[in-house]
PDB file of C-alpha atoms and ligand atoms in Angstrom:
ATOM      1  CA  UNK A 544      -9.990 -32.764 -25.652  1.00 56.00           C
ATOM      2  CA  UNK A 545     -12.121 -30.248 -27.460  1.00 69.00           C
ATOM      3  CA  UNK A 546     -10.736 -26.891 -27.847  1.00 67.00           C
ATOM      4  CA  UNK A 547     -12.549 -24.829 -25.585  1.00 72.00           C
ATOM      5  CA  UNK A 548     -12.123 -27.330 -22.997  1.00 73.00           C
ATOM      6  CA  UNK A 549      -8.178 -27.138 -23.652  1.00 67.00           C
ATOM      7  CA  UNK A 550      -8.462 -23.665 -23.281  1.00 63.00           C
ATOM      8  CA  UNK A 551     -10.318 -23.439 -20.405  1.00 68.00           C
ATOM      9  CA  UNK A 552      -7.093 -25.460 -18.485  1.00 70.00           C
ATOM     10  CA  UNK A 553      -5.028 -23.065 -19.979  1.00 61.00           C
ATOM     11  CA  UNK A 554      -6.492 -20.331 -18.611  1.00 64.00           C
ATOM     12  CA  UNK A 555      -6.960 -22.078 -15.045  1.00 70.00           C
ATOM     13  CA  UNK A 556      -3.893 -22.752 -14.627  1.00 67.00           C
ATOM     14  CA  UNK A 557      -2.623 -19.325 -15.843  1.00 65.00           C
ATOM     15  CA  UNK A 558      -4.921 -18.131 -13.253  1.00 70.00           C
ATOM     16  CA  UNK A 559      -3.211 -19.636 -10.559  1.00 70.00           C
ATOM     17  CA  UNK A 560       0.219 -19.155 -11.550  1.00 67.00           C
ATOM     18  CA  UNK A 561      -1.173 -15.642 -11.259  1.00 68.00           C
ATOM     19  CA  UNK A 562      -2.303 -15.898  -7.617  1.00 72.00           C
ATOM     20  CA  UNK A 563       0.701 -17.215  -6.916  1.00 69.00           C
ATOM     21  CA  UNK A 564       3.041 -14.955  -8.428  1.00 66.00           C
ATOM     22  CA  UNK A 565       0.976 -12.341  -6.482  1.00 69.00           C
ATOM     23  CA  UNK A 566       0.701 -14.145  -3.436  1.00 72.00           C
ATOM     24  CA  UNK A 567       4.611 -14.445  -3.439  1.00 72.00           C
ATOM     25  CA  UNK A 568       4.963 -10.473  -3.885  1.00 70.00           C
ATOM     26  CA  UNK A 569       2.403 -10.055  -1.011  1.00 68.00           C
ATOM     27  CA  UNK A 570       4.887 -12.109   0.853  1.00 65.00           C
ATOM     28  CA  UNK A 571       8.034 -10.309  -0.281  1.00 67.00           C
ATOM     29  CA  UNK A 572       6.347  -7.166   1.268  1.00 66.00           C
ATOM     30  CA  UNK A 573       5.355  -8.185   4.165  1.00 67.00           C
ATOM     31  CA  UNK A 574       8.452  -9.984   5.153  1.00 68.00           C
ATOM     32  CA  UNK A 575      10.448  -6.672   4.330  1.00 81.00           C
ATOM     33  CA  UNK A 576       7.740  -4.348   6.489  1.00 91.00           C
ATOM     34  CA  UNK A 577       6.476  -6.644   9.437  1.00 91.00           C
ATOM     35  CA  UNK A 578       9.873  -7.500  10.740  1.00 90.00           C
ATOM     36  CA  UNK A 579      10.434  -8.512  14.556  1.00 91.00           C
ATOM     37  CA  UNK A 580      11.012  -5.578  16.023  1.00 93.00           C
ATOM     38  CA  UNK A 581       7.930  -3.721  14.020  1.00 95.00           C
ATOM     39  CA  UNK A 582       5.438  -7.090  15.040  1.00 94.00           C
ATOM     40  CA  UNK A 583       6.291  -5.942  18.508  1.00 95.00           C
ATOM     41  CA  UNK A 584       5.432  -2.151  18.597  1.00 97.00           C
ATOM     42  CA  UNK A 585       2.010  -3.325  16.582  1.00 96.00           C
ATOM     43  CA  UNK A 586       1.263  -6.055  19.370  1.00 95.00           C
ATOM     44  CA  UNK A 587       1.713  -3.533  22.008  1.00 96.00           C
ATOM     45  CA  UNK A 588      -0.488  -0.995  20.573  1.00 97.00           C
ATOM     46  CA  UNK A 589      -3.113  -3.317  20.129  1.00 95.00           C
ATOM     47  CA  UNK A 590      -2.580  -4.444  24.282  1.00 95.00           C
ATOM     48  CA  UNK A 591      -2.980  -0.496  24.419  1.00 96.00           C
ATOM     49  CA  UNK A 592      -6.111  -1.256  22.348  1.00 96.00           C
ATOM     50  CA  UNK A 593      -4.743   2.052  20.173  1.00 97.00           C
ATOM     51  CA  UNK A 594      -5.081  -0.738  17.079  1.00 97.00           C
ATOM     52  CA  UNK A 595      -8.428  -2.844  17.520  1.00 97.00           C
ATOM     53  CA  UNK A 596      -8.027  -4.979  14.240  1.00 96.00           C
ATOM     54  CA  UNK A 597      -5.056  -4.669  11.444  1.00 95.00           C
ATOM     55  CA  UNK A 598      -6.748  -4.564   7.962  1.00 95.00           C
ATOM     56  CA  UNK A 599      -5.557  -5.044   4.479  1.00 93.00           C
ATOM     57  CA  UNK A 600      -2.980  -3.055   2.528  1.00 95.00           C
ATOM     58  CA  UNK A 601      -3.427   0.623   1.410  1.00 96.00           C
ATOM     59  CA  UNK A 602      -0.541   1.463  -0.396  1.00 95.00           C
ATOM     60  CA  UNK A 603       3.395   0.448  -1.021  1.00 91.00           C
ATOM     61  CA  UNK A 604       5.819   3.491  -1.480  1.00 89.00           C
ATOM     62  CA  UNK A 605       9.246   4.418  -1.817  1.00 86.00           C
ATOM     63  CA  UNK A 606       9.969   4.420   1.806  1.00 90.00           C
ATOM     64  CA  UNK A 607       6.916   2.587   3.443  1.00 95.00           C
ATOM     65  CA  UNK A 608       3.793   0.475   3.471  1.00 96.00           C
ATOM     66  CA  UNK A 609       0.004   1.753   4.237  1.00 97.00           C
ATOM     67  CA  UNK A 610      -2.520  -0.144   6.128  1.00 97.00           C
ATOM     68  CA  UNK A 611      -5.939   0.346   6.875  1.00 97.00           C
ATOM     69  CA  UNK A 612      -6.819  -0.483  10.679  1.00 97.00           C
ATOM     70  CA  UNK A 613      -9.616  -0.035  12.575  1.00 97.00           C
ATOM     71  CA  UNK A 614      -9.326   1.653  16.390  1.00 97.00           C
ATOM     72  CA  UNK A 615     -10.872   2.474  19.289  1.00 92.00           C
ATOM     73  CA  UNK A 616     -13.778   4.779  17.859  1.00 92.00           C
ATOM     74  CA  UNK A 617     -12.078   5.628  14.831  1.00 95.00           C
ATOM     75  CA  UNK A 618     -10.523   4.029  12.043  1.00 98.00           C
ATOM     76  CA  UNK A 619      -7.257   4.123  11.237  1.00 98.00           C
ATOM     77  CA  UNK A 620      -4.210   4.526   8.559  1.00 98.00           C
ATOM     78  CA  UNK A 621      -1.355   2.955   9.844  1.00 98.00           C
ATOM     79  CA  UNK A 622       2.277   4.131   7.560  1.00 98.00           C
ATOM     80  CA  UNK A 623       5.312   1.994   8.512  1.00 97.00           C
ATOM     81  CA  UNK A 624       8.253   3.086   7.122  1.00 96.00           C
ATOM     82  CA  UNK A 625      10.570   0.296   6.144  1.00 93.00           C
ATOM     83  CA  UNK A 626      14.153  -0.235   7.703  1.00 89.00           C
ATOM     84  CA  UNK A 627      15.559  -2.290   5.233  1.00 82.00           C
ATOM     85  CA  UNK A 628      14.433  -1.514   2.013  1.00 66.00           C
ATOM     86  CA  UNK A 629      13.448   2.507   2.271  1.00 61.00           C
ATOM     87  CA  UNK A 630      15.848   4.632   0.001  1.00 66.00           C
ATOM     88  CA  UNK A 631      16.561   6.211   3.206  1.00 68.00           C
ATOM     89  CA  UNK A 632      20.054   8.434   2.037  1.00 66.00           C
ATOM     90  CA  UNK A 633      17.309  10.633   0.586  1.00 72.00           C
ATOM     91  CA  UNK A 634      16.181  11.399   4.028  1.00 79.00           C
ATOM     92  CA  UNK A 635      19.450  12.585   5.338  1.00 74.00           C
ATOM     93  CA  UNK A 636      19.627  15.857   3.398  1.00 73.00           C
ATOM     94  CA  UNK A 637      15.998  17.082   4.805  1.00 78.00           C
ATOM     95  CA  UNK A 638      16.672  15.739   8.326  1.00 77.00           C
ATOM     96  CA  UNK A 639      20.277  16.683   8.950  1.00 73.00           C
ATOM     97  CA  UNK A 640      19.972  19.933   8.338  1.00 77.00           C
ATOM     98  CA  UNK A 641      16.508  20.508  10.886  1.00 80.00           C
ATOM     99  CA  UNK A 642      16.832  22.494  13.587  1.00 79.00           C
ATOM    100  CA  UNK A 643      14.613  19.931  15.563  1.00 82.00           C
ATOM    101  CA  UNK A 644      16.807  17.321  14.558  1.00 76.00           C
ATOM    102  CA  UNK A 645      20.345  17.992  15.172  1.00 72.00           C
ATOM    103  CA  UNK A 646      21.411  15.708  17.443  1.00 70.00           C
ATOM    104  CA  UNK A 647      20.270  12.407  15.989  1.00 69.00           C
ATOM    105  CA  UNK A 648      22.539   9.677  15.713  1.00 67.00           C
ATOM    106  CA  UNK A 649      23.922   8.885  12.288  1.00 68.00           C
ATOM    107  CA  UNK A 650      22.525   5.594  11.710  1.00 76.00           C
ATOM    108  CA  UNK A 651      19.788   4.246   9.491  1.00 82.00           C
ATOM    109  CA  UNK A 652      17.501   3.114  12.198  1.00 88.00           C
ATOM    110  CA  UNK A 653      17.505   6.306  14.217  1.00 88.00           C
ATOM    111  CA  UNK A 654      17.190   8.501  11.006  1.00 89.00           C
ATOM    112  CA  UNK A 655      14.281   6.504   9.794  1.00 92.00           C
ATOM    113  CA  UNK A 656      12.868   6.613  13.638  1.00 94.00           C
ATOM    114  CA  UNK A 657      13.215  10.553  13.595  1.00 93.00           C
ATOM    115  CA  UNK A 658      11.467  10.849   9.870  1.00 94.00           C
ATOM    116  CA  UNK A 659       8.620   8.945  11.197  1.00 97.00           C
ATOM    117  CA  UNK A 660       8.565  11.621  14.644  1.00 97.00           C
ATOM    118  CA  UNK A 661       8.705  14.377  12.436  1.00 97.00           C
ATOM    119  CA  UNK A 662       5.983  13.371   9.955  1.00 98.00           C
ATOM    120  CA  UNK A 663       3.866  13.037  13.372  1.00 98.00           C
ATOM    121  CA  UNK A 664       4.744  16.671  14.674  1.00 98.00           C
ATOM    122  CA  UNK A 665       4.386  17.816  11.018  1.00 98.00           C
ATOM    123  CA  UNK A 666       0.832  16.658  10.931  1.00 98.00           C
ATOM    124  CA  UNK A 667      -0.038  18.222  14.440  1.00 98.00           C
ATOM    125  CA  UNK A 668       1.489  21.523  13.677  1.00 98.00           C
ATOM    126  CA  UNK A 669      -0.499  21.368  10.080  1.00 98.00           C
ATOM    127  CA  UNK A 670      -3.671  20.600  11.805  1.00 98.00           C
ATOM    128  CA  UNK A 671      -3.182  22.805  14.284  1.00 98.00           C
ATOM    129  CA  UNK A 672      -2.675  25.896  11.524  1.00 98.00           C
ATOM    130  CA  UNK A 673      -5.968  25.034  10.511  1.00 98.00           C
ATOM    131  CA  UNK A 674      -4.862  22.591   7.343  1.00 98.00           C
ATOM    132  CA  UNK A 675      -7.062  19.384   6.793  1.00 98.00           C
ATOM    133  CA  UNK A 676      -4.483  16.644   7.307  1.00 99.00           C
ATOM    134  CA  UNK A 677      -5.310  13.254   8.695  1.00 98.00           C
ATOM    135  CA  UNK A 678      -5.380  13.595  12.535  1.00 98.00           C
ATOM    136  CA  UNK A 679      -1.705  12.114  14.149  1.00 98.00           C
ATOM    137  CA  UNK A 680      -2.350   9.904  16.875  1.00 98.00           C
ATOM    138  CA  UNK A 681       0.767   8.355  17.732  1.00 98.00           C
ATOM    139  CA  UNK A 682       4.061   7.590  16.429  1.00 98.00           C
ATOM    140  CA  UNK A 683       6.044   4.712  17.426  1.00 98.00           C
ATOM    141  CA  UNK A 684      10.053   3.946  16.512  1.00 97.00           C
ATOM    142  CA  UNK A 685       9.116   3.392  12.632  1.00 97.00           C
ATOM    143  CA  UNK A 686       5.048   3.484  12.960  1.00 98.00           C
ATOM    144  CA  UNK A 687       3.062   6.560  12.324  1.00 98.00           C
ATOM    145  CA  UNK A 688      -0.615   6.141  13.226  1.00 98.00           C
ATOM    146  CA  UNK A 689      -3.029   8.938  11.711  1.00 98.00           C
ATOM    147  CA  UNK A 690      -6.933   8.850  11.185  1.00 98.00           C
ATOM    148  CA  UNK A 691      -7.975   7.427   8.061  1.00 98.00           C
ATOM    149  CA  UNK A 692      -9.512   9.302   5.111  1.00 98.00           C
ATOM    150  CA  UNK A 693     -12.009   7.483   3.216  1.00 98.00           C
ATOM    151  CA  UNK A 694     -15.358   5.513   3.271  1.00 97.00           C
ATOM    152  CA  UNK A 695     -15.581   1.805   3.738  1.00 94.00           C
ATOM    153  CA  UNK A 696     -12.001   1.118   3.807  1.00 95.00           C
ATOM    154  CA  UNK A 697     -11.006   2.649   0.647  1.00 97.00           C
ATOM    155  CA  UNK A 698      -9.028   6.031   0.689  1.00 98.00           C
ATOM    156  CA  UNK A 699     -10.136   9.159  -0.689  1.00 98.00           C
ATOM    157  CA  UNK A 700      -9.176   9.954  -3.959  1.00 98.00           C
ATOM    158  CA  UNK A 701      -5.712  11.392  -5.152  1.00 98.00           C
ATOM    159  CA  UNK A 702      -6.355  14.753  -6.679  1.00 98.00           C
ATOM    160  CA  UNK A 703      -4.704  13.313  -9.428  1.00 98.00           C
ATOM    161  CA  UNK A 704      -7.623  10.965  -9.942  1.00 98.00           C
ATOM    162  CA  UNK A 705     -10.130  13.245  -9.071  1.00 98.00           C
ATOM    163  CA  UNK A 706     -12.342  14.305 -12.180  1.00 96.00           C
ATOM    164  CA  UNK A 707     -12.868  18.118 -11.892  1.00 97.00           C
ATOM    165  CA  UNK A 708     -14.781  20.888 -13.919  1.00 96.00           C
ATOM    166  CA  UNK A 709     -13.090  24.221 -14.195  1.00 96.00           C
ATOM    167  CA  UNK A 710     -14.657  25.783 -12.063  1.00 96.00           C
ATOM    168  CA  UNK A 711     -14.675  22.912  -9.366  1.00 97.00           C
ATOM    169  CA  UNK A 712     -10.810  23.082  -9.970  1.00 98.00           C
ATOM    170  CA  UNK A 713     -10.401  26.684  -9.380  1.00 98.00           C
ATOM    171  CA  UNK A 714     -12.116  26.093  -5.914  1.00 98.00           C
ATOM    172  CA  UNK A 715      -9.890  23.866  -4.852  1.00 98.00           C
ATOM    173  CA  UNK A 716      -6.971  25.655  -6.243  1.00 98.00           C
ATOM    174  CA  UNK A 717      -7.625  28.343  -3.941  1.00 98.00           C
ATOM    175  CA  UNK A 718      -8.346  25.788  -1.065  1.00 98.00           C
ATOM    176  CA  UNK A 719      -4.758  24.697  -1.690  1.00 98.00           C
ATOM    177  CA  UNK A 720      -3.191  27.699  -1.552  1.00 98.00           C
ATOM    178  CA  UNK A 721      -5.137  29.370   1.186  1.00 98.00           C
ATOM    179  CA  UNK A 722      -3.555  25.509   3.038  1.00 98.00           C
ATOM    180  CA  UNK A 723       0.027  26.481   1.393  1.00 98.00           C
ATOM    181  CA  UNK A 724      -0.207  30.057   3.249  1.00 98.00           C
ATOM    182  CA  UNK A 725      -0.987  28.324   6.147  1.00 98.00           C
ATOM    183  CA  UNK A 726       1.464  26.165   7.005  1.00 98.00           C
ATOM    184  CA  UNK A 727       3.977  28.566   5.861  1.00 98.00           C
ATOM    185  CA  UNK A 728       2.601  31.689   7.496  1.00 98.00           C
ATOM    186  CA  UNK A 729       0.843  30.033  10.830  1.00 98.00           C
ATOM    187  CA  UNK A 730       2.817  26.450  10.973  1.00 98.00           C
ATOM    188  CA  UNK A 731       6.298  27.801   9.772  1.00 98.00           C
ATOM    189  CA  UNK A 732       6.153  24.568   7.552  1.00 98.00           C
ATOM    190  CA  UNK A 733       6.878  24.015   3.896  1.00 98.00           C
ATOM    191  CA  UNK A 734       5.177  20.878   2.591  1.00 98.00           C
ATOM    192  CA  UNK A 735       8.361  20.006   0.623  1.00 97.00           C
ATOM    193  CA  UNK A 736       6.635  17.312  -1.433  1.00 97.00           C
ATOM    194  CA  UNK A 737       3.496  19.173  -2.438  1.00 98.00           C
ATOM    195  CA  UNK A 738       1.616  17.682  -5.820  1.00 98.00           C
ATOM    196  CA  UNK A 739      -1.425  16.285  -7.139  1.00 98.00           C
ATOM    197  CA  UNK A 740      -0.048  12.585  -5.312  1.00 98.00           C
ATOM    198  CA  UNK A 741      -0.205  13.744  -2.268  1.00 98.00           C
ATOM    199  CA  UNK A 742      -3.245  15.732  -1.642  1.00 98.00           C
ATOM    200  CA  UNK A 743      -6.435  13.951  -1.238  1.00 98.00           C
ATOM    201  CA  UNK A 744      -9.796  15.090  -2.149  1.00 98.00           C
ATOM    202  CA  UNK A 745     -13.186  14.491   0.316  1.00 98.00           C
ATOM    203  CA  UNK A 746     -15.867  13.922  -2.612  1.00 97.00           C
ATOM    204  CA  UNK A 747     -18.526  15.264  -0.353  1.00 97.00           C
ATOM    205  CA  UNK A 748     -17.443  18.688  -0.620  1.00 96.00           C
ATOM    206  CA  UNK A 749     -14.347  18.649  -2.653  1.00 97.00           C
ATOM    207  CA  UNK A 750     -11.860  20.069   0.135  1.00 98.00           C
ATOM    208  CA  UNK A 751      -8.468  19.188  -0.210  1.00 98.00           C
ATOM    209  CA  UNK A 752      -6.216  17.246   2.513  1.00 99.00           C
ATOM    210  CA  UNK A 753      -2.432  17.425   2.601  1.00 99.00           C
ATOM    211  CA  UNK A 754      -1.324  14.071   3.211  1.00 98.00           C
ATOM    212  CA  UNK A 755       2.662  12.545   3.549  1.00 98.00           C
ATOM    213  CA  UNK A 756       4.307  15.182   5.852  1.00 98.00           C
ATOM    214  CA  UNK A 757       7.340  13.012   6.750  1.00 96.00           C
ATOM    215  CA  UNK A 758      10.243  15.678   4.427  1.00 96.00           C
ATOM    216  CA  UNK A 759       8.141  18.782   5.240  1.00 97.00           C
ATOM    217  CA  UNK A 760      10.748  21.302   6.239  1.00 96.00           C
ATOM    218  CA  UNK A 761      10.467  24.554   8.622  1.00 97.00           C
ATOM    219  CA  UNK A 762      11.273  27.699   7.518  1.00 97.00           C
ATOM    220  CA  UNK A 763      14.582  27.813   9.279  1.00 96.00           C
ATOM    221  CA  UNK A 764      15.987  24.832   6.891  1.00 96.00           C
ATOM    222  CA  UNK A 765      18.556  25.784   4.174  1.00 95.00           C
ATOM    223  CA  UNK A 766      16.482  24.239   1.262  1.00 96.00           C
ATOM    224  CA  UNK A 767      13.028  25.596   2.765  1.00 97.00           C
ATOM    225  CA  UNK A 768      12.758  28.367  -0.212  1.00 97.00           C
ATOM    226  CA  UNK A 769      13.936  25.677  -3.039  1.00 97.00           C
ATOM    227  CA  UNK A 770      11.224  23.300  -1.717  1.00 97.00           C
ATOM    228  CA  UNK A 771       8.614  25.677  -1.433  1.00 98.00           C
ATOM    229  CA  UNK A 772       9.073  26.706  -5.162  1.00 98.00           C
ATOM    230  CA  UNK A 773       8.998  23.507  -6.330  1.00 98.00           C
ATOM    231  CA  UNK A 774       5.952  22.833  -4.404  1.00 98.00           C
ATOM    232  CA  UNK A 775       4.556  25.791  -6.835  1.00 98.00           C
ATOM    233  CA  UNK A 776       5.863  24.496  -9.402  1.00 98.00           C
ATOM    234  CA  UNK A 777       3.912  21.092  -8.979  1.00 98.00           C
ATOM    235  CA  UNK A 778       0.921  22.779  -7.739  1.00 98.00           C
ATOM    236  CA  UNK A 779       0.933  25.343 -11.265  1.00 98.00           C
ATOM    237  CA  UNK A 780       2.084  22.381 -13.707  1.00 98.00           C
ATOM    238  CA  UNK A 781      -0.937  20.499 -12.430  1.00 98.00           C
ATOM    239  CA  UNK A 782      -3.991  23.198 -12.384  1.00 98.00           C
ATOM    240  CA  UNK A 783      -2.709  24.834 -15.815  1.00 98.00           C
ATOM    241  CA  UNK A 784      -4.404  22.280 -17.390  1.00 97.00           C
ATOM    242  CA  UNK A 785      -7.884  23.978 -15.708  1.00 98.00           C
ATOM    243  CA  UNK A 786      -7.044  27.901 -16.684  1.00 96.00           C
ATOM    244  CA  UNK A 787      -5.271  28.614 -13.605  1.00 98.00           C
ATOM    245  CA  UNK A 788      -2.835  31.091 -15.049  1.00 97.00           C
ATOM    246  CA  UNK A 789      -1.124  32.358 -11.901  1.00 98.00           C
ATOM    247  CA  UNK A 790       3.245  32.694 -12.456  1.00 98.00           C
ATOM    248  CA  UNK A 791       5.429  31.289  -9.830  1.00 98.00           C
ATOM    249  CA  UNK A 792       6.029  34.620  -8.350  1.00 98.00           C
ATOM    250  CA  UNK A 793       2.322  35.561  -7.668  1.00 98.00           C
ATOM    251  CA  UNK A 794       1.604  32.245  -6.134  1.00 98.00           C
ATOM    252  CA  UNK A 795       4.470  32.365  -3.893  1.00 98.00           C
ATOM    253  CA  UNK A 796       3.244  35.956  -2.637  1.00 98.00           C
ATOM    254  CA  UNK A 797      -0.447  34.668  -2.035  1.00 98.00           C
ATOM    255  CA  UNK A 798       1.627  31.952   0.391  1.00 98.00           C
ATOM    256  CA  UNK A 799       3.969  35.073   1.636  1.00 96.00           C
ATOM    257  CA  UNK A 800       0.972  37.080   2.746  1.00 93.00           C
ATOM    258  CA  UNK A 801      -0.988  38.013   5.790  1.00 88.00           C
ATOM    259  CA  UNK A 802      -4.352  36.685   6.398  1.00 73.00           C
ATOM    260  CA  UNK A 803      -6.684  38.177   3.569  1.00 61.00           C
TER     261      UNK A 803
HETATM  262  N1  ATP B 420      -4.484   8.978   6.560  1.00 57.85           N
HETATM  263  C1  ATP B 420      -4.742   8.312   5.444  1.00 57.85           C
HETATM  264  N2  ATP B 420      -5.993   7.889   5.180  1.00 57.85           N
HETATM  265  C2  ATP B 420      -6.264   7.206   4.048  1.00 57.85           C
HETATM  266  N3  ATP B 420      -5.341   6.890   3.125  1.00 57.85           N
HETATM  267  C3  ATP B 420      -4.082   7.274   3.337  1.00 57.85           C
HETATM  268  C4  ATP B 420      -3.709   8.007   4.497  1.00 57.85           C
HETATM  269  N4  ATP B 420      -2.388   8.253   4.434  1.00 57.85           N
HETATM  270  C5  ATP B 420      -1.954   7.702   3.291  1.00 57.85           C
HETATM  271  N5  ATP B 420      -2.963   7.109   2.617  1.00 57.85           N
HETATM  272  C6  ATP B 420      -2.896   6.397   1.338  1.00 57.85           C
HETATM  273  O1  ATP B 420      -1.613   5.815   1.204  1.00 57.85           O
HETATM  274  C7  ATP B 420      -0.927   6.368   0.085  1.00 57.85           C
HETATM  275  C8  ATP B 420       0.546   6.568   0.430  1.00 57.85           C
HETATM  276  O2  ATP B 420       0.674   7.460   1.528  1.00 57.85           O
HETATM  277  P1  ATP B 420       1.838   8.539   1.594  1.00 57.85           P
HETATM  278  O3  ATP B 420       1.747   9.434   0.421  1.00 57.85           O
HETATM  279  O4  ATP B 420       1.802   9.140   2.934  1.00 57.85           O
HETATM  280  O5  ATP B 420       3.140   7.652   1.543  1.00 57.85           O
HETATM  281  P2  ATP B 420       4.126   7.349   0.309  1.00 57.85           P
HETATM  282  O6  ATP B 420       3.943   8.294  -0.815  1.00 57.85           O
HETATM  283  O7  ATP B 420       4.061   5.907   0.081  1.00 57.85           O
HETATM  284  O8  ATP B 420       5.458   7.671   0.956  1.00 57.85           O
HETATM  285  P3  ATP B 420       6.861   7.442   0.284  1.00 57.85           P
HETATM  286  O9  ATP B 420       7.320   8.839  -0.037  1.00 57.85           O
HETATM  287  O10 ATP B 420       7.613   6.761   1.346  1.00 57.85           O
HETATM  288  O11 ATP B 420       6.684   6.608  -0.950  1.00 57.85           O
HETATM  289  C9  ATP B 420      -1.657   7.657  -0.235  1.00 57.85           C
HETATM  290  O12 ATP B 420      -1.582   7.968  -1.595  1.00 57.85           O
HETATM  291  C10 ATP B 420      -3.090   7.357   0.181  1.00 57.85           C
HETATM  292  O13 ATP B 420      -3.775   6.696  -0.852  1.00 57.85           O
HETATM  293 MG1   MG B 421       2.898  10.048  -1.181  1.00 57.85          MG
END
């Protein structure tokens, strides 16, 4: 066999152990996400007709699996958070100690089934403070079903990934904080897990949206003050890079203040 020839097989074959190797991982995912009991709430929100057609695979996190869906008039992003395989001890320090949430069994299902309520109400009382958050629709045991962001299937950017000119930055800098002193001063919320991976940016007209509410934290919570200065923290780290010069201390009393 010539040598091209012999390298073509090569790389054929290396091709499929590829697909397969991928396909298998697929697999792995989907058994640990779509077990029975989850199958069940999706059929009967698609009887509902809340879920018209289940689409491919958004994103795989710490603690659950996105999935694009399409719905009644809108399209959908469907989060399920995963009962085996979510690091959920991590959630018992923000839920435990929520005034909304003290009397919760102590069990992994019910904890994960109370994150996933609260990232719904979260949402609501973001969107109803006047934040741009995906519209909550429903939530469901361990589903949370939002309106997507994006065009044709594919998300929004991540901030992160977003390419930005000062002076584009600065803009949405002040977006982001004008949505921080929102949800603190009109929501009572702190984000709790505020950072460039977790705000998405509409390329039409470069607003941010807040996105993964589930650990946002009201005021009342013990941590609430830690969280919200690490939020600032992220949120400085991140748009130093663009001249924002604000200190800790001045961003937290743009949050802190009255309407302006
Ligand atoms: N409503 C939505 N519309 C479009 N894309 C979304 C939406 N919600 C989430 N996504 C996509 O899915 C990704 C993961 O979502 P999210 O940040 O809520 O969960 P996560 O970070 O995986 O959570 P975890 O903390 O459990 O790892 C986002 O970065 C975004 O790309
Ligand atoms: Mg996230």
């Amino acid at each position: 066999m010539d040598q091209d020839k012999k390298i073509k097989r090569i790389d054929s074959a290396r091709d499929k152990a590829r697909a397969r190797e991928k396909d298998s991982e697929r697999l792995k995912v989907e058994e640990n996400v779509f077990d029975v009991p989850t199958l069940k709430i999706l059929y009967t929100l698609s009887n509902k007709g809340i879920i018209k057609a289940m689409g491919g695979a958004i994103s795989t996190g710490k603690e659950a699996n996105v999935f694009y869906a399409e719905g009644e008039e809108k399209e959908l992003a469907i989060k399920i958070y995963r009962i085996a395989s979510s690091t959920f001890k991590a959630m018992d320090a923000y839920i435990m100690k929520d005034p909304r949430f003290t009397n919760i069994r102590n069990n992994r299902r019910d904890i994960i089934f109370a994150w996933t309520r609260k990232e719904l109400q979260n949402l609501k009382r973001a969107k109803s403070a006047g934040v741009r958050v995906p519209e909550p629709i429903i939530a469901e045991k361990n589903i949370l079903i939002m309106e997507f962001m994006g065009e044709e299937k594919t998300p929004y950017p991540l901030l992160k990934n977003t390419p930005l000119k000062n002076d584009e930055a600065k803009l949405v800098y002040d977006k982001i904080v004008e949505y921080m002193r929102l949800l603190y001063k009109e929501a009572n919320l702190v984000h709790a897990d505020l950072s460039e991976y977790n705000v998405l940016i509409d390329p039409a007209d470069t607003t941010p949206i807040f996105i993964d509410m589930g650990q946002s934290v009201t005021l009342e919570h013990p941590n609430a003050r830690e969280f919200l200065y690490r939020d600032v923290q992220n949120i400085l780290r991140f748009f130093g890079r663009y001249g924002i010069t604000d200190k800790p201390e001045e961003l937290l009393s743009k949050i802190q203040a009255d309407a302006t």
